Tab-separated table of C-alpha atoms in Angstrom:
chain	number	residue	atom	x	y	z
A	186	VAL	CA	40.629	9.889	-14.412
A	187	THR	CA	37.615	11.465	-16.122
A	188	LYS	CA	37.416	14.157	-13.454
A	189	GLU	CA	41.094	15.073	-13.753
A	190	TYR	CA	41.706	14.584	-17.485
A	191	GLY	CA	38.305	14.681	-19.169
A	192	ALA	CA	38.321	12.855	-22.497
A	193	THR	CA	42.082	13.127	-23.023
A	194	ARG	CA	42.890	9.991	-21.029
A	195	LYS	CA	41.140	6.796	-20.043
A	196	ILE	CA	41.793	3.453	-18.381
A	197	SER	CA	41.608	0.243	-20.392
A	198	TRP	CA	41.095	-2.598	-17.925
A	199	VAL	CA	42.698	-6.004	-18.455
A	200	GLU	CA	41.567	-8.741	-16.074
A	201	VAL	CA	44.139	-11.311	-15.004
A	202	LEU	CA	43.507	-14.309	-12.791
A	203	ALA	CA	44.870	-15.228	-9.382
A	204	TRP	CA	43.839	-17.233	-6.323
A	205	GLN	CA	40.513	-19.143	-6.398
A	206	LYS	CA	39.281	-17.962	-9.788
A	207	ALA	CA	42.620	-18.842	-11.375
A	208	PHE	CA	42.631	-22.284	-9.774
A	209	GLU	CA	39.108	-23.026	-10.992
A	210	LYS	CA	39.799	-21.891	-14.560
A	211	LYS	CA	43.493	-22.679	-15.043
A	212	GLY	CA	44.273	-25.313	-12.426
A	213	THR	CA	46.936	-23.138	-10.815
A	214	TRP	CA	46.802	-20.452	-8.139
A	215	LEU	CA	48.964	-17.961	-10.039
A	216	PRO	CA	49.175	-18.467	-13.824
A	217	ALA	CA	52.273	-17.397	-15.735
A	218	GLN	CA	50.060	-15.099	-17.833
A	219	THR	CA	49.251	-13.082	-14.717
A	220	ILE	CA	52.919	-12.501	-13.915
A	221	GLU	CA	53.578	-11.590	-17.565
A	222	ALA	CA	50.716	-9.062	-17.554
A	223	PHE	CA	52.018	-7.372	-14.395
A	224	ASP	CA	55.470	-7.188	-15.942
A	225	LYS	CA	54.113	-5.760	-19.201
A	226	TYR	CA	51.697	-3.114	-17.926
A	227	HIS	CA	53.606	-2.102	-14.753
A	228	ILE	CA	50.473	-0.791	-12.998
A	229	SER	CA	47.923	-3.110	-11.428
A	230	MET	CA	45.151	-3.100	-8.855
A	231	LYS	CA	45.088	-6.198	-6.668
A	232	GLY	CA	42.469	-7.169	-4.139
A	233	PRO	CA	43.147	-9.277	-1.033
A	234	LEU	CA	44.649	-12.699	-1.749
A	235	GLY	CA	44.554	-15.517	0.767
A	236	THR	CA	47.081	-18.308	1.150
A	237	PRO	CA	45.990	-21.713	-0.211
A	238	VAL	CA	45.813	-24.386	2.465
A	239	GLY	CA	48.221	-27.261	1.974
A	240	GLU	CA	51.826	-28.327	2.274
A	241	GLY	CA	54.322	-26.570	0.045
A	242	ILE	CA	51.957	-23.750	-0.957
A	243	ARG	CA	53.260	-20.279	-0.131
A	244	SER	CA	51.498	-16.945	0.142
A	245	LEU	CA	50.600	-15.639	-3.304
A	246	ASN	CA	51.541	-12.135	-2.198
A	247	VAL	CA	55.026	-13.404	-1.362
A	248	VAL	CA	55.277	-15.107	-4.758
A	249	LEU	CA	54.274	-11.884	-6.533
A	250	ARG	CA	56.875	-9.902	-4.604
A	251	ARG	CA	59.625	-12.350	-5.449
A	252	GLU	CA	58.697	-12.921	-9.103
A	253	LEU	CA	58.357	-9.190	-9.833
A	254	ASP	CA	61.103	-8.135	-7.399
A	255	LEU	CA	58.775	-5.724	-5.599
A	256	PHE	CA	61.349	-4.887	-2.970
A	257	VAL	CA	59.678	-1.739	-1.596
A	258	CYS	CA	56.478	-1.774	0.427
A	259	GLN	CA	55.610	1.935	0.343
A	260	ARG	CA	53.046	3.115	2.903
A	261	PRO	CA	52.030	6.796	3.148
A	262	VAL	CA	50.861	7.678	6.666
A	263	ARG	CA	48.528	10.645	7.171
A	264	TRP	CA	45.653	11.553	9.447
A	265	PHE	CA	42.158	12.264	8.137
A	266	THR	CA	39.857	14.659	9.971
A	267	GLY	CA	37.337	12.876	12.162
A	268	VAL	CA	39.295	9.641	12.567
A	269	GLY	CA	40.154	8.761	16.165
A	270	SER	CA	43.832	8.756	17.125
A	271	PRO	CA	45.836	7.830	20.252
A	272	ILE	CA	48.296	10.713	19.736
A	273	ARG	CA	47.799	14.349	20.734
A	274	HIS	CA	48.400	15.995	17.356
A	275	PRO	CA	47.631	13.464	14.626
A	276	GLU	CA	47.380	16.298	12.112
A	277	TRP	CA	51.159	16.662	12.381
A	278	VAL	CA	51.757	13.139	11.092
A	279	ASP	CA	52.905	13.120	7.478
A	280	MET	CA	55.362	10.350	6.649
A	281	VAL	CA	56.008	7.640	4.094
A	282	VAL	CA	57.272	4.243	5.241
A	283	PHE	CA	59.588	2.282	2.933
A	284	ARG	CA	59.721	-1.320	4.144
A	285	GLU	CA	61.864	-4.144	2.758
A	286	ASN	CA	59.637	-6.592	0.909
A	287	THR	CA	61.769	-9.437	-0.471
A	288	GLU	CA	64.618	-10.271	1.908
A	289	ASP	CA	65.156	-10.266	5.678
A	290	ILE	CA	62.221	-12.130	7.280
A	291	TYR	CA	60.296	-11.867	4.007
A	292	SER	CA	62.639	-14.438	2.523
A	293	GLY	CA	60.448	-16.956	4.330
A	294	ILE	CA	63.327	-19.252	5.319
A	295	GLU	CA	62.082	-21.161	8.361
A	296	TRP	CA	61.481	-24.604	9.815
A	297	ALA	CA	58.673	-25.779	12.086
A	298	GLU	CA	59.195	-26.957	15.650
A	299	GLY	CA	59.534	-30.704	16.036
A	300	THR	CA	60.508	-31.452	12.419
A	301	PRO	CA	63.647	-33.281	11.223
A	302	GLU	CA	64.689	-30.098	9.414
A	303	VAL	CA	64.644	-27.987	12.562
A	304	ALA	CA	66.529	-30.693	14.479
A	305	LYS	CA	69.204	-30.718	11.776
A	306	PHE	CA	69.455	-26.937	11.794
A	307	ALA	CA	69.647	-26.759	15.594
A	308	ASP	CA	72.342	-29.437	15.619
A	309	PHE	CA	74.341	-27.467	13.032
A	310	LEU	CA	74.042	-24.273	15.064
A	311	GLN	CA	75.270	-25.967	18.210
A	312	LYS	CA	78.006	-28.216	16.842
A	313	GLU	CA	79.329	-26.266	13.875
A	314	MET	CA	78.671	-22.652	14.866
A	315	GLY	CA	78.965	-22.885	18.637
A	316	VAL	CA	75.546	-21.362	19.301
A	317	THR	CA	74.482	-22.307	22.834
A	318	MET	CA	72.246	-19.428	23.957
A	319	VAL	CA	68.926	-20.657	22.557
A	320	ARG	CA	66.563	-20.541	25.527
A	321	PHE	CA	64.370	-23.556	24.721
A	322	PRO	CA	66.176	-25.470	21.961
A	323	GLU	CA	64.025	-28.603	22.139
A	324	THR	CA	60.780	-26.741	21.397
A	325	SER	CA	61.956	-23.927	19.128
A	326	ALA	CA	61.120	-23.174	15.526
A	327	TYR	CA	63.891	-21.466	13.568
A	328	GLY	CA	64.054	-18.841	10.845
A	329	VAL	CA	66.880	-17.197	8.917
A	330	LYS	CA	66.842	-13.509	7.934
A	331	PRO	CA	69.327	-12.752	5.153
A	332	VAL	CA	70.140	-9.041	4.858
A	333	SER	CA	72.370	-8.070	1.940
A	334	VAL	CA	74.392	-5.013	0.992
A	335	GLU	CA	72.561	-4.745	-2.340
A	336	GLY	CA	69.112	-5.162	-0.800
A	337	SER	CA	69.793	-2.576	1.884
A	338	GLU	CA	71.251	-0.091	-0.574
A	339	ARG	CA	68.418	-0.200	-3.071
A	340	LEU	CA	65.791	0.243	-0.350
A	341	VAL	CA	67.570	3.257	1.139
A	342	ARG	CA	68.227	4.646	-2.347
A	343	ALA	CA	64.512	4.486	-3.167
A	344	ALA	CA	63.595	6.205	0.102
A	345	VAL	CA	66.132	9.016	-0.289
A	346	ARG	CA	65.160	9.647	-3.905
A	347	TYR	CA	61.504	9.809	-2.901
A	348	ALA	CA	62.273	12.263	-0.091
A	349	ILE	CA	64.281	14.516	-2.410
A	350	ASP	CA	61.709	14.381	-5.217
A	351	HIS	CA	58.865	15.213	-2.802
A	352	HIS	CA	60.778	17.827	-0.802
A	353	LEU	CA	60.584	15.923	2.476
A	354	PRO	CA	62.855	17.131	5.292
A	355	SER	CA	64.449	13.879	6.421
A	356	VAL	CA	64.896	10.129	6.055
A	357	THR	CA	65.129	7.936	9.151
A	358	LEU	CA	66.556	4.402	9.076
A	359	VAL	CA	64.683	2.200	11.559
A	360	HIS	CA	66.609	-0.851	12.727
A	361	LYS	CA	67.490	-3.043	15.695
A	362	GLY	CA	71.238	-2.807	15.239
A	363	ASN	CA	71.912	-2.653	18.969
A	364	ILE	CA	70.857	-6.318	19.214
A	365	MET	CA	71.461	-7.709	15.703
A	366	LYS	CA	74.747	-6.054	14.827
A	367	TYR	CA	75.456	-7.776	11.518
A	368	THR	CA	72.001	-7.856	9.898
A	369	GLU	CA	70.119	-4.871	11.325
A	370	GLY	CA	73.406	-3.119	12.047
A	371	GLY	CA	74.596	-3.903	8.538
A	372	PHE	CA	71.442	-2.345	7.104
A	373	LYS	CA	72.157	0.850	9.047
A	374	LYS	CA	75.829	0.940	8.041
A	375	TRP	CA	75.257	0.187	4.367
A	376	GLY	CA	72.287	2.552	4.195
A	377	TYR	CA	74.157	5.538	5.598
A	378	ALA	CA	77.176	4.811	3.409
A	379	LEU	CA	74.948	4.695	0.327
A	380	ALA	CA	73.236	7.954	1.217
A	381	GLU	CA	76.511	9.785	1.785
A	382	ARG	CA	78.080	8.340	-1.366
A	383	GLU	CA	75.233	8.833	-3.847
A	384	PHE	CA	73.565	11.935	-2.401
A	385	PRO	CA	76.467	14.082	-1.162
A	386	GLU	CA	74.505	17.297	-1.710
A	387	ALA	CA	72.150	16.360	1.134
A	388	VAL	CA	73.022	16.415	4.831
A	389	PHE	CA	72.870	13.167	6.795
A	390	THR	CA	73.272	12.758	10.528
A	391	MET	CA	73.848	9.334	12.086
A	392	THR	CA	72.525	8.998	15.648
């Protein structure tokens, strides 16, 4: 900041607690004051957070995503000179990945193998929904991946806006719609429809 702006701007740091330090001082892994500070200041720097060991305790990163509705995991991908790479022309790589952060598998809806909950869920699938193609039903864990119209649209909207604002040539929707036609396929369908509806000045090609 000093290098770029001199004395015209500065950072005022505000420490908030999470994980071990928060538990030792506040008796909770993620105090409400921490969530409130993130919501107030909008910009934060967070180091690695582990997951507390114990029943009923979820990943603190997952809690932060859900509480603050951080639905985009944005990952710029570029190559730096001197870093080894398995591809022939790593210098050509210049992309930004927008990954769903709060629904789909990140909803964290799952049940462990051998539990009463998974037995109940498996029984429901078989008897009520007619699902019979589970390969090893007696030893399977189960998870549910909800994919919504709204969640798909806002992720694609964010990606397209970013591409337009940064003069990027294309946006690619990555999915497994050939296998999961209603969740992954729904994401593709809703995403393309959103792009064509809200950004008609751009050209989109579905392949």
